[in-house]
PDB file of C-alpha atoms in Angstrom:
ATOM      1  CA  UNK A  15      -0.089   0.287   0.027  1.00  0.00           C
ATOM      2  CA  UNK A  16       1.443   3.610  -0.809  1.00  0.00           C
ATOM      3  CA  UNK A  17       2.400   6.015   1.589  1.00  0.00           C
ATOM      4  CA  UNK A  18       0.098   9.285   1.201  1.00  0.00           C
ATOM      5  CA  UNK A  19       1.294  12.366   2.790  1.00  0.00           C
ATOM      6  CA  UNK A  20      -1.617  14.082   4.539  1.00  0.00           C
ATOM      7  CA  UNK A  21      -1.240  17.981   4.318  1.00  0.00           C
ATOM      8  CA  UNK A  22      -3.488  18.845   7.568  1.00  0.00           C
ATOM      9  CA  UNK A  23      -3.742  22.570   6.847  1.00  0.00           C
ATOM     10  CA  UNK A  24      -2.494  24.685  10.507  1.00  0.00           C
ATOM     11  CA  UNK A  25      -5.233  27.177   9.403  1.00  0.00           C
ATOM     12  CA  UNK A  26      -8.014  25.545  10.949  1.00  0.00           C
ATOM     13  CA  UNK A  27     -11.063  28.308  10.548  1.00  0.00           C
ATOM     14  CA  UNK A  28     -10.458  29.163  14.591  1.00  0.00           C
ATOM     15  CA  UNK A  29      -6.976  30.072  14.352  1.00  0.00           C
ATOM     16  CA  UNK A  30      -6.215  33.717  14.523  1.00  0.00           C
ATOM     17  CA  UNK A  31      -4.507  36.028  17.063  1.00  0.00           C
ATOM     18  CA  UNK A  32      -2.603  39.422  18.221  1.00  0.00           C
ATOM     19  CA  UNK A  33       1.579  38.935  17.555  1.00  0.00           C
ATOM     20  CA  UNK A  34       2.577  42.479  18.624  1.00  0.00           C
ATOM     21  CA  UNK A  35       1.363  42.470  22.220  1.00  0.00           C
ATOM     22  CA  UNK A  36       2.795  39.111  22.749  1.00  0.00           C
ATOM     23  CA  UNK A  37       6.209  40.460  21.076  1.00  0.00           C
ATOM     24  CA  UNK A  38       6.471  43.310  23.433  1.00  0.00           C
ATOM     25  CA  UNK A  39       5.781  40.640  26.366  1.00  0.00           C
ATOM     26  CA  UNK A  40       8.894  38.457  25.111  1.00  0.00           C
ATOM     27  CA  UNK A  41      11.282  41.626  24.599  1.00  0.00           C
ATOM     28  CA  UNK A  42      10.282  42.811  27.955  1.00  0.00           C
ATOM     29  CA  UNK A  43      11.188  39.199  29.645  1.00  0.00           C
ATOM     30  CA  UNK A  44      14.599  38.840  27.661  1.00  0.00           C
ATOM     31  CA  UNK A  45      15.373  42.280  29.551  1.00  0.00           C
ATOM     32  CA  UNK A  46      14.369  41.216  32.706  1.00  0.00           C
ATOM     33  CA  UNK A  47      15.962  37.806  32.608  1.00  0.00           C
ATOM     34  CA  UNK A  48      19.472  39.581  31.521  1.00  0.00           C
ATOM     35  CA  UNK A  49      18.752  42.285  34.073  1.00  0.00           C
ATOM     36  CA  UNK A  50      20.866  41.714  37.462  1.00  0.00           C
ATOM     37  CA  UNK A  51      18.726  43.989  39.436  1.00  0.00           C
ATOM     38  CA  UNK A  52      15.714  41.976  38.635  1.00  0.00           C
ATOM     39  CA  UNK A  53      16.942  38.482  39.876  1.00  0.00           C
ATOM     40  CA  UNK A  54      19.011  40.170  42.643  1.00  0.00           C
ATOM     41  CA  UNK A  55      18.537  37.047  44.723  1.00  0.00           C
ATOM     42  CA  UNK A  56      19.152  34.578  41.769  1.00  0.00           C
ATOM     43  CA  UNK A  57      21.604  31.637  42.229  1.00  0.00           C
ATOM     44  CA  UNK A  58      22.851  31.202  38.852  1.00  0.00           C
ATOM     45  CA  UNK A  59      24.119  33.285  36.033  1.00  0.00           C
ATOM     46  CA  UNK A  60      21.426  33.325  33.030  1.00  0.00           C
ATOM     47  CA  UNK A  61      22.882  30.482  30.123  1.00  0.00           C
ATOM     48  CA  UNK A  62      21.694  30.994  26.584  1.00  0.00           C
ATOM     49  CA  UNK A  63      21.728  28.121  23.571  1.00  0.00           C
ATOM     50  CA  UNK A  64      21.553  28.180  20.074  1.00  0.00           C
ATOM     51  CA  UNK A  65      20.113  25.121  18.195  1.00  0.00           C
ATOM     52  CA  UNK A  66      19.565  23.961  14.324  1.00  0.00           C
ATOM     53  CA  UNK A  67      17.834  20.873  13.438  1.00  0.00           C
ATOM     54  CA  UNK A  68      16.468  19.426  10.282  1.00  0.00           C
ATOM     55  CA  UNK A  69      13.704  16.996   9.765  1.00  0.00           C
ATOM     56  CA  UNK A  70      12.757  15.062   6.540  1.00  0.00           C
ATOM     57  CA  UNK A  71       9.081  15.283   7.190  1.00  0.00           C
ATOM     58  CA  UNK A  72       7.248  17.876   9.618  1.00  0.00           C
ATOM     59  CA  UNK A  73       5.429  15.452  11.552  1.00  0.00           C
ATOM     60  CA  UNK A  74       3.366  16.742  14.659  1.00  0.00           C
ATOM     61  CA  UNK A  75       0.543  14.729  16.127  1.00  0.00           C
ATOM     62  CA  UNK A  76       1.241  12.051  13.913  1.00  0.00           C
ATOM     63  CA  UNK A  77       0.194  14.247  10.727  1.00  0.00           C
ATOM     64  CA  UNK A  78       2.420  15.269   8.037  1.00  0.00           C
ATOM     65  CA  UNK A  79       2.014  19.108   7.917  1.00  0.00           C
ATOM     66  CA  UNK A  80       4.036  19.672   4.651  1.00  0.00           C
ATOM     67  CA  UNK A  81       2.419  18.412   1.252  1.00  0.00           C
ATOM     68  CA  UNK A  82       6.336  17.960  -0.066  1.00  0.00           C
ATOM     69  CA  UNK A  83       9.860  17.832   1.625  1.00  0.00           C
ATOM     70  CA  UNK A  84      10.912  18.518   5.336  1.00  0.00           C
ATOM     71  CA  UNK A  85      11.721  21.822   7.304  1.00  0.00           C
ATOM     72  CA  UNK A  86      14.910  23.247   9.147  1.00  0.00           C
ATOM     73  CA  UNK A  87      14.758  24.778  12.274  1.00  0.00           C
ATOM     74  CA  UNK A  88      16.802  27.280  14.217  1.00  0.00           C
ATOM     75  CA  UNK A  89      16.005  28.389  18.053  1.00  0.00           C
ATOM     76  CA  UNK A  90      17.635  30.686  20.551  1.00  0.00           C
ATOM     77  CA  UNK A  91      16.865  30.435  24.155  1.00  0.00           C
ATOM     78  CA  UNK A  92      17.913  31.940  27.257  1.00  0.00           C
ATOM     79  CA  UNK A  93      17.129  30.459  30.946  1.00  0.00           C
ATOM     80  CA  UNK A  94      17.579  31.417  34.500  1.00  0.00           C
ATOM     81  CA  UNK A  95      16.612  29.916  37.658  1.00  0.00           C
ATOM     82  CA  UNK A  96      14.061  27.265  35.599  1.00  0.00           C
ATOM     83  CA  UNK A  97      12.510  30.411  33.591  1.00  0.00           C
ATOM     84  CA  UNK A  98      13.471  30.230  30.571  1.00  0.00           C
ATOM     85  CA  UNK A  99      12.357  32.258  27.257  1.00  0.00           C
ATOM     86  CA  UNK A 100      12.720  30.869  23.503  1.00  0.00           C
ATOM     87  CA  UNK A 101      12.220  31.846  20.059  1.00  0.00           C
ATOM     88  CA  UNK A 102      11.872  29.134  17.311  1.00  0.00           C
ATOM     89  CA  UNK A 103      11.631  29.924  13.375  1.00  0.00           C
ATOM     90  CA  UNK A 104      11.394  26.914  10.985  1.00  0.00           C
ATOM     91  CA  UNK A 105      11.096  27.231   7.129  1.00  0.00           C
ATOM     92  CA  UNK A 106      10.179  24.246   4.792  1.00  0.00           C
ATOM     93  CA  UNK A 107      12.890  23.595   2.163  1.00  0.00           C
ATOM     94  CA  UNK A 108      10.284  22.285  -0.555  1.00  0.00           C
ATOM     95  CA  UNK A 109       7.336  24.283  -0.005  1.00  0.00           C
ATOM     96  CA  UNK A 110       6.057  27.869   0.917  1.00  0.00           C
ATOM     97  CA  UNK A 111       6.136  27.656   4.582  1.00  0.00           C
ATOM     98  CA  UNK A 112       7.500  29.665   7.428  1.00  0.00           C
ATOM     99  CA  UNK A 113       6.882  29.401  11.042  1.00  0.00           C
ATOM    100  CA  UNK A 114       7.695  31.231  14.274  1.00  0.00           C
ATOM    101  CA  UNK A 115       7.290  30.263  18.025  1.00  0.00           C
ATOM    102  CA  UNK A 116       7.831  32.523  20.650  1.00  0.00           C
ATOM    103  CA  UNK A 117       7.142  31.438  23.899  1.00  0.00           C
ATOM    104  CA  UNK A 118       8.374  30.895  28.156  1.00  0.00           C
ATOM    105  CA  UNK A 119       8.274  28.255  30.237  1.00  0.00           C
ATOM    106  CA  UNK A 120       9.006  27.662  34.253  1.00  0.00           C
ATOM    107  CA  UNK A 121       9.686  24.304  35.868  1.00  0.00           C
ATOM    108  CA  UNK A 122       8.845  23.470  39.306  1.00  0.00           C
ATOM    109  CA  UNK A 123      10.926  21.064  41.097  1.00  0.00           C
ATOM    110  CA  UNK A 124       7.736  18.882  43.295  1.00  0.00           C
ATOM    111  CA  UNK A 125       9.916  16.226  44.823  1.00  0.00           C
ATOM    112  CA  UNK A 126      13.486  14.972  44.394  1.00  0.00           C
ATOM    113  CA  UNK A 127      12.625  12.950  40.992  1.00  0.00           C
ATOM    114  CA  UNK A 128       9.495  14.727  39.847  1.00  0.00           C
ATOM    115  CA  UNK A 129       9.379  18.106  37.665  1.00  0.00           C
ATOM    116  CA  UNK A 130       6.651  20.114  36.479  1.00  0.00           C
ATOM    117  CA  UNK A 131       7.025  22.192  33.626  1.00  0.00           C
ATOM    118  CA  UNK A 132       4.122  25.088  32.685  1.00  0.00           C
ATOM    119  CA  UNK A 133       4.373  27.519  29.842  1.00  0.00           C
ATOM    120  CA  UNK A 134       2.934  29.496  26.781  1.00  0.00           C
ATOM    121  CA  UNK A 135       3.636  30.222  23.388  1.00  0.00           C
ATOM    122  CA  UNK A 136       2.844  32.158  20.380  1.00  0.00           C
ATOM    123  CA  UNK A 137       2.673  30.672  16.919  1.00  0.00           C
ATOM    124  CA  UNK A 138       2.593  32.177  13.635  1.00  0.00           C
ATOM    125  CA  UNK A 139       2.369  30.476  10.222  1.00  0.00           C
ATOM    126  CA  UNK A 140       3.433  31.721   7.002  1.00  0.00           C
ATOM    127  CA  UNK A 141       2.573  30.444   3.732  1.00  0.00           C
ATOM    128  CA  UNK A 142      -0.170  30.068   1.172  1.00  0.00           C
ATOM    129  CA  UNK A 143      -2.536  31.232   4.183  1.00  0.00           C
ATOM    130  CA  UNK A 144      -1.754  33.628   6.944  1.00  0.00           C
ATOM    131  CA  UNK A 145      -2.300  31.721  10.487  1.00  0.00           C
ATOM    132  CA  UNK A 146      -1.513  32.035  14.159  1.00  0.00           C
ATOM    133  CA  UNK A 147      -2.720  30.444  17.360  1.00  0.00           C
ATOM    134  CA  UNK A 148      -1.582  30.459  21.157  1.00  0.00           C
ATOM    135  CA  UNK A 149      -0.676  27.509  23.061  1.00  0.00           C
ATOM    136  CA  UNK A 150      -0.470  26.959  27.090  1.00  0.00           C
ATOM    137  CA  UNK A 151       1.369  23.657  27.821  1.00  0.00           C
ATOM    138  CA  UNK A 152       2.007  21.715  30.651  1.00  0.00           C
ATOM    139  CA  UNK A 153       4.014  18.938  31.468  1.00  0.00           C
ATOM    140  CA  UNK A 154       5.184  16.165  34.342  1.00  0.00           C
ATOM    141  CA  UNK A 155       8.173  14.137  34.384  1.00  0.00           C
ATOM    142  CA  UNK A 156       9.422  11.639  36.805  1.00  0.00           C
ATOM    143  CA  UNK A 157      13.203  10.935  36.668  1.00  0.00           C
ATOM    144  CA  UNK A 158      15.519   9.070  38.959  1.00  0.00           C
ATOM    145  CA  UNK A 159      14.220   5.590  37.753  1.00  0.00           C
ATOM    146  CA  UNK A 160      16.582   3.087  36.831  1.00  0.00           C
ATOM    147  CA  UNK A 161      15.568   2.408  33.290  1.00  0.00           C
ATOM    148  CA  UNK A 162      12.850   4.896  32.139  1.00  0.00           C
ATOM    149  CA  UNK A 163      11.578   8.184  32.402  1.00  0.00           C
ATOM    150  CA  UNK A 164       7.828   8.593  32.108  1.00  0.00           C
ATOM    151  CA  UNK A 165       6.190  11.548  31.293  1.00  0.00           C
ATOM    152  CA  UNK A 166       2.806  13.258  30.427  1.00  0.00           C
ATOM    153  CA  UNK A 167       2.582  16.467  28.144  1.00  0.00           C
ATOM    154  CA  UNK A 168      -0.294  18.616  27.692  1.00  0.00           C
ATOM    155  CA  UNK A 169      -1.173  21.369  25.171  1.00  0.00           C
ATOM    156  CA  UNK A 170      -4.047  23.581  25.019  1.00  0.00           C
ATOM    157  CA  UNK A 171      -4.577  25.952  21.754  1.00  0.00           C
ATOM    158  CA  UNK A 172      -7.196  28.935  22.651  1.00  0.00           C
ATOM    159  CA  UNK A 173      -8.149  29.324  18.713  1.00  0.00           C
ATOM    160  CA  UNK A 174      -8.657  25.582  18.068  1.00  0.00           C
ATOM    161  CA  UNK A 175     -10.732  25.393  21.633  1.00  0.00           C
ATOM    162  CA  UNK A 176      -9.064  21.932  22.172  1.00  0.00           C
ATOM    163  CA  UNK A 177      -6.409  20.167  23.852  1.00  0.00           C
ATOM    164  CA  UNK A 178      -3.736  17.297  23.260  1.00  0.00           C
ATOM    165  CA  UNK A 179      -2.633  15.053  25.342  1.00  0.00           C
ATOM    166  CA  UNK A 180       0.694  12.908  25.250  1.00  0.00           C
ATOM    167  CA  UNK A 181       1.925   9.998  27.571  1.00  0.00           C
ATOM    168  CA  UNK A 182       5.477   9.137  27.029  1.00  0.00           C
ATOM    169  CA  UNK A 183       8.557   6.715  28.099  1.00  0.00           C
ATOM    170  CA  UNK A 184      12.277   7.098  27.035  1.00  0.00           C
ATOM    171  CA  UNK A 185      14.670   4.827  27.886  1.00  0.00           C
ATOM    172  CA  UNK A 186      18.072   6.371  27.660  1.00  0.00           C
ATOM    173  CA  UNK A 187      21.337   4.143  27.701  1.00  0.00           C
ATOM    174  CA  UNK A 188      24.586   5.730  28.249  1.00  0.00           C
ATOM    175  CA  UNK A 189      26.895   3.644  25.628  1.00  0.00           C
ATOM    176  CA  UNK A 190      29.643   5.801  27.227  1.00  0.00           C
ATOM    177  CA  UNK A 191      30.524   9.364  28.919  1.00  0.00           C
ATOM    178  CA  UNK A 192      29.574  11.512  25.703  1.00  0.00           C
ATOM    179  CA  UNK A 193      27.207   8.813  23.742  1.00  0.00           C
ATOM    180  CA  UNK A 194      23.606   8.120  24.697  1.00  0.00           C
ATOM    181  CA  UNK A 195      20.941   6.215  22.930  1.00  0.00           C
ATOM    182  CA  UNK A 196      17.195   6.555  23.817  1.00  0.00           C
ATOM    183  CA  UNK A 197      14.552   4.438  22.649  1.00  0.00           C
ATOM    184  CA  UNK A 198      10.962   6.114  23.363  1.00  0.00           C
ATOM    185  CA  UNK A 199       7.106   5.410  23.291  1.00  0.00           C
ATOM    186  CA  UNK A 200       4.298   7.813  22.712  1.00  0.00           C
ATOM    187  CA  UNK A 201       0.814   7.755  23.081  1.00  0.00           C
ATOM    188  CA  UNK A 202      -1.451  10.693  21.696  1.00  0.00           C
ATOM    189  CA  UNK A 203      -4.740  11.486  22.459  1.00  0.00           C
ATOM    190  CA  UNK A 204      -6.528  14.425  20.836  1.00  0.00           C
ATOM    191  CA  UNK A 205      -9.659  16.237  22.076  1.00  0.00           C
ATOM    192  CA  UNK A 206     -10.875  18.338  19.203  1.00  0.00           C
ATOM    193  CA  UNK A 207      -7.034  19.917  18.859  1.00  0.00           C
ATOM    194  CA  UNK A 208      -6.412  18.673  15.465  1.00  0.00           C
ATOM    195  CA  UNK A 209      -9.847  17.470  14.524  1.00  0.00           C
ATOM    196  CA  UNK A 210     -13.311  18.574  15.636  1.00  0.00           C
ATOM    197  CA  UNK A 211     -15.121  15.370  15.257  1.00  0.00           C
ATOM    198  CA  UNK A 212     -13.159  13.082  17.325  1.00  0.00           C
ATOM    199  CA  UNK A 213     -12.222  12.576  20.778  1.00  0.00           C
ATOM    200  CA  UNK A 214      -9.440   9.923  21.875  1.00  0.00           C
ATOM    201  CA  UNK A 215      -6.790   8.158  20.462  1.00  0.00           C
ATOM    202  CA  UNK A 216      -4.869   9.816  17.829  1.00  0.00           C
ATOM    203  CA  UNK A 217      -1.485   7.960  16.907  1.00  0.00           C
ATOM    204  CA  UNK A 218       0.981   5.608  18.511  1.00  0.00           C
ATOM    205  CA  UNK A 219       4.739   6.717  18.016  1.00  0.00           C
ATOM    206  CA  UNK A 220       8.116   4.602  18.708  1.00  0.00           C
ATOM    207  CA  UNK A 221      11.725   5.793  17.609  1.00  0.00           C
ATOM    208  CA  UNK A 222      15.233   5.794  18.693  1.00  0.00           C
ATOM    209  CA  UNK A 223      17.312   8.935  19.553  1.00  0.00           C
ATOM    210  CA  UNK A 224      21.140   9.334  19.789  1.00  0.00           C
ATOM    211  CA  UNK A 225      23.239  11.885  21.021  1.00  0.00           C
ATOM    212  CA  UNK A 226      26.940  12.835  20.959  1.00  0.00           C
ATOM    213  CA  UNK A 227      28.378  15.160  23.541  1.00  0.00           C
ATOM    214  CA  UNK A 228      31.280  16.764  21.265  1.00  0.00           C
ATOM    215  CA  UNK A 229      32.076  18.992  24.455  1.00  0.00           C
ATOM    216  CA  UNK A 230      30.936  20.552  27.488  1.00  0.00           C
ATOM    217  CA  UNK A 231      28.618  23.021  25.720  1.00  0.00           C
ATOM    218  CA  UNK A 232      27.813  21.224  22.209  1.00  0.00           C
ATOM    219  CA  UNK A 233      26.018  18.083  21.271  1.00  0.00           C
ATOM    220  CA  UNK A 234      24.972  16.487  17.805  1.00  0.00           C
ATOM    221  CA  UNK A 235      21.981  14.264  18.068  1.00  0.00           C
ATOM    222  CA  UNK A 236      19.704  12.482  15.310  1.00  0.00           C
ATOM    223  CA  UNK A 237      16.221  10.290  15.620  1.00  0.00           C
ATOM    224  CA  UNK A 238      14.162   8.151  13.419  1.00  0.00           C
ATOM    225  CA  UNK A 239      10.642   7.715  14.468  1.00  0.00           C
ATOM    226  CA  UNK A 240       7.583   6.168  13.188  1.00  0.00           C
ATOM    227  CA  UNK A 241       3.868   6.955  13.670  1.00  0.00           C
ATOM    228  CA  UNK A 242       0.828   4.888  13.782  1.00  0.00           C
ATOM    229  CA  UNK A 243      -2.309   6.347  13.170  1.00  0.00           C
ATOM    230  CA  UNK A 244      -5.333   5.683  15.237  1.00  0.00           C
ATOM    231  CA  UNK A 245      -8.937   6.594  14.918  1.00  0.00           C
ATOM    232  CA  UNK A 246      -8.604  10.434  15.242  1.00  0.00           C
ATOM    233  CA  UNK A 247      -6.544  10.668  11.901  1.00  0.00           C
ATOM    234  CA  UNK A 248      -8.570   7.769  10.329  1.00  0.00           C
ATOM    235  CA  UNK A 249     -11.662   9.702  10.801  1.00  0.00           C
ATOM    236  CA  UNK A 250     -10.110  12.875   9.588  1.00  0.00           C
ATOM    237  CA  UNK A 251      -8.998  10.937   6.594  1.00  0.00           C
ATOM    238  CA  UNK A 252     -12.187   9.149   5.919  1.00  0.00           C
ATOM    239  CA  UNK A 253     -14.132  12.283   5.651  1.00  0.00           C
ATOM    240  CA  UNK A 254     -11.670  14.088   3.306  1.00  0.00           C
ATOM    241  CA  UNK A 255     -11.286  11.035   1.301  1.00  0.00           C
ATOM    242  CA  UNK A 256      -7.698  10.541   1.823  1.00  0.00           C
ATOM    243  CA  UNK A 257      -6.692   6.862   0.971  1.00  0.00           C
ATOM    244  CA  UNK A 258      -3.438   4.780   1.642  1.00  0.00           C
ATOM    245  CA  UNK A 259      -1.290   4.597   4.638  1.00  0.00           C
ATOM    246  CA  UNK A 260      -1.822   6.957   7.134  1.00  0.00           C
ATOM    247  CA  UNK A 261       1.422   6.195   9.146  1.00  0.00           C
ATOM    248  CA  UNK A 262       4.391   8.242   9.177  1.00  0.00           C
ATOM    249  CA  UNK A 263       8.103   7.412   9.103  1.00  0.00           C
ATOM    250  CA  UNK A 264      10.581  10.766   9.789  1.00  0.00           C
ATOM    251  CA  UNK A 265      14.024  11.528  10.770  1.00  0.00           C
ATOM    252  CA  UNK A 266      16.116  14.377  11.541  1.00  0.00           C
ATOM    253  CA  UNK A 267      19.589  15.813  12.890  1.00  0.00           C
ATOM    254  CA  UNK A 268      20.096  18.286  15.555  1.00  0.00           C
ATOM    255  CA  UNK A 269      22.815  20.503  16.455  1.00  0.00           C
ATOM    256  CA  UNK A 270      22.907  22.322  20.133  1.00  0.00           C
ATOM    257  CA  UNK A 271      25.171  24.720  21.458  1.00  0.00           C
ATOM    258  CA  UNK A 272      25.221  26.333  25.099  1.00  0.00           C
ATOM    259  CA  UNK A 273      27.143  29.226  26.718  1.00  0.00           C
TER     260      UNK A 273
END
């Protein structure tokens, strides 16, 4: 059975926002984080990072978001005392598509091995159509277990008026002090986030991540992932009269620099 790339448009009828106010808020937050007076009691100096990445397909929530080709990403972030702000830009390599994400997140250490993250991000999409969205997100991660790291991720989109939940398990294996292999599995559930007609199981994904630390501030990583379509994707494909395999296989590379 031939594989069909499902192009699920980011521009759902209910995704439109206000970018300028958020950009001003982001600029203010960046100034505060780099100001010693604003963090007079801070224990740590700010850290910054720059990332670049490329994926041969742009797959999110089990769906291929581009009709053809892959996407390249660039990320800049700054962090101090568990508060981080970031800017992400992505550009498709074969079609007319650009995406900007601007956000902030805060990590709460609930216990010795349990971390919770809450955040907000503004999304802007530029292509054949102009769209945008606001997302509030949270995550709960259990660290310190011997063989695996379980996590729950939640995302709510204001314009779509729905939310998406992912349950994941990662199992990092340190081959040596510089090289780590991490197999993982993810189960996704859609509740009017990606489609309006179905609530429940969306996709099951598994993959393998590999990271090579080049030094204390640089790392190179890669992944290969396979996503299996479930009820939410299948009903959407049926409504759109899409035939063929709905599963997705994709891979990517990622370079990270921190300073």
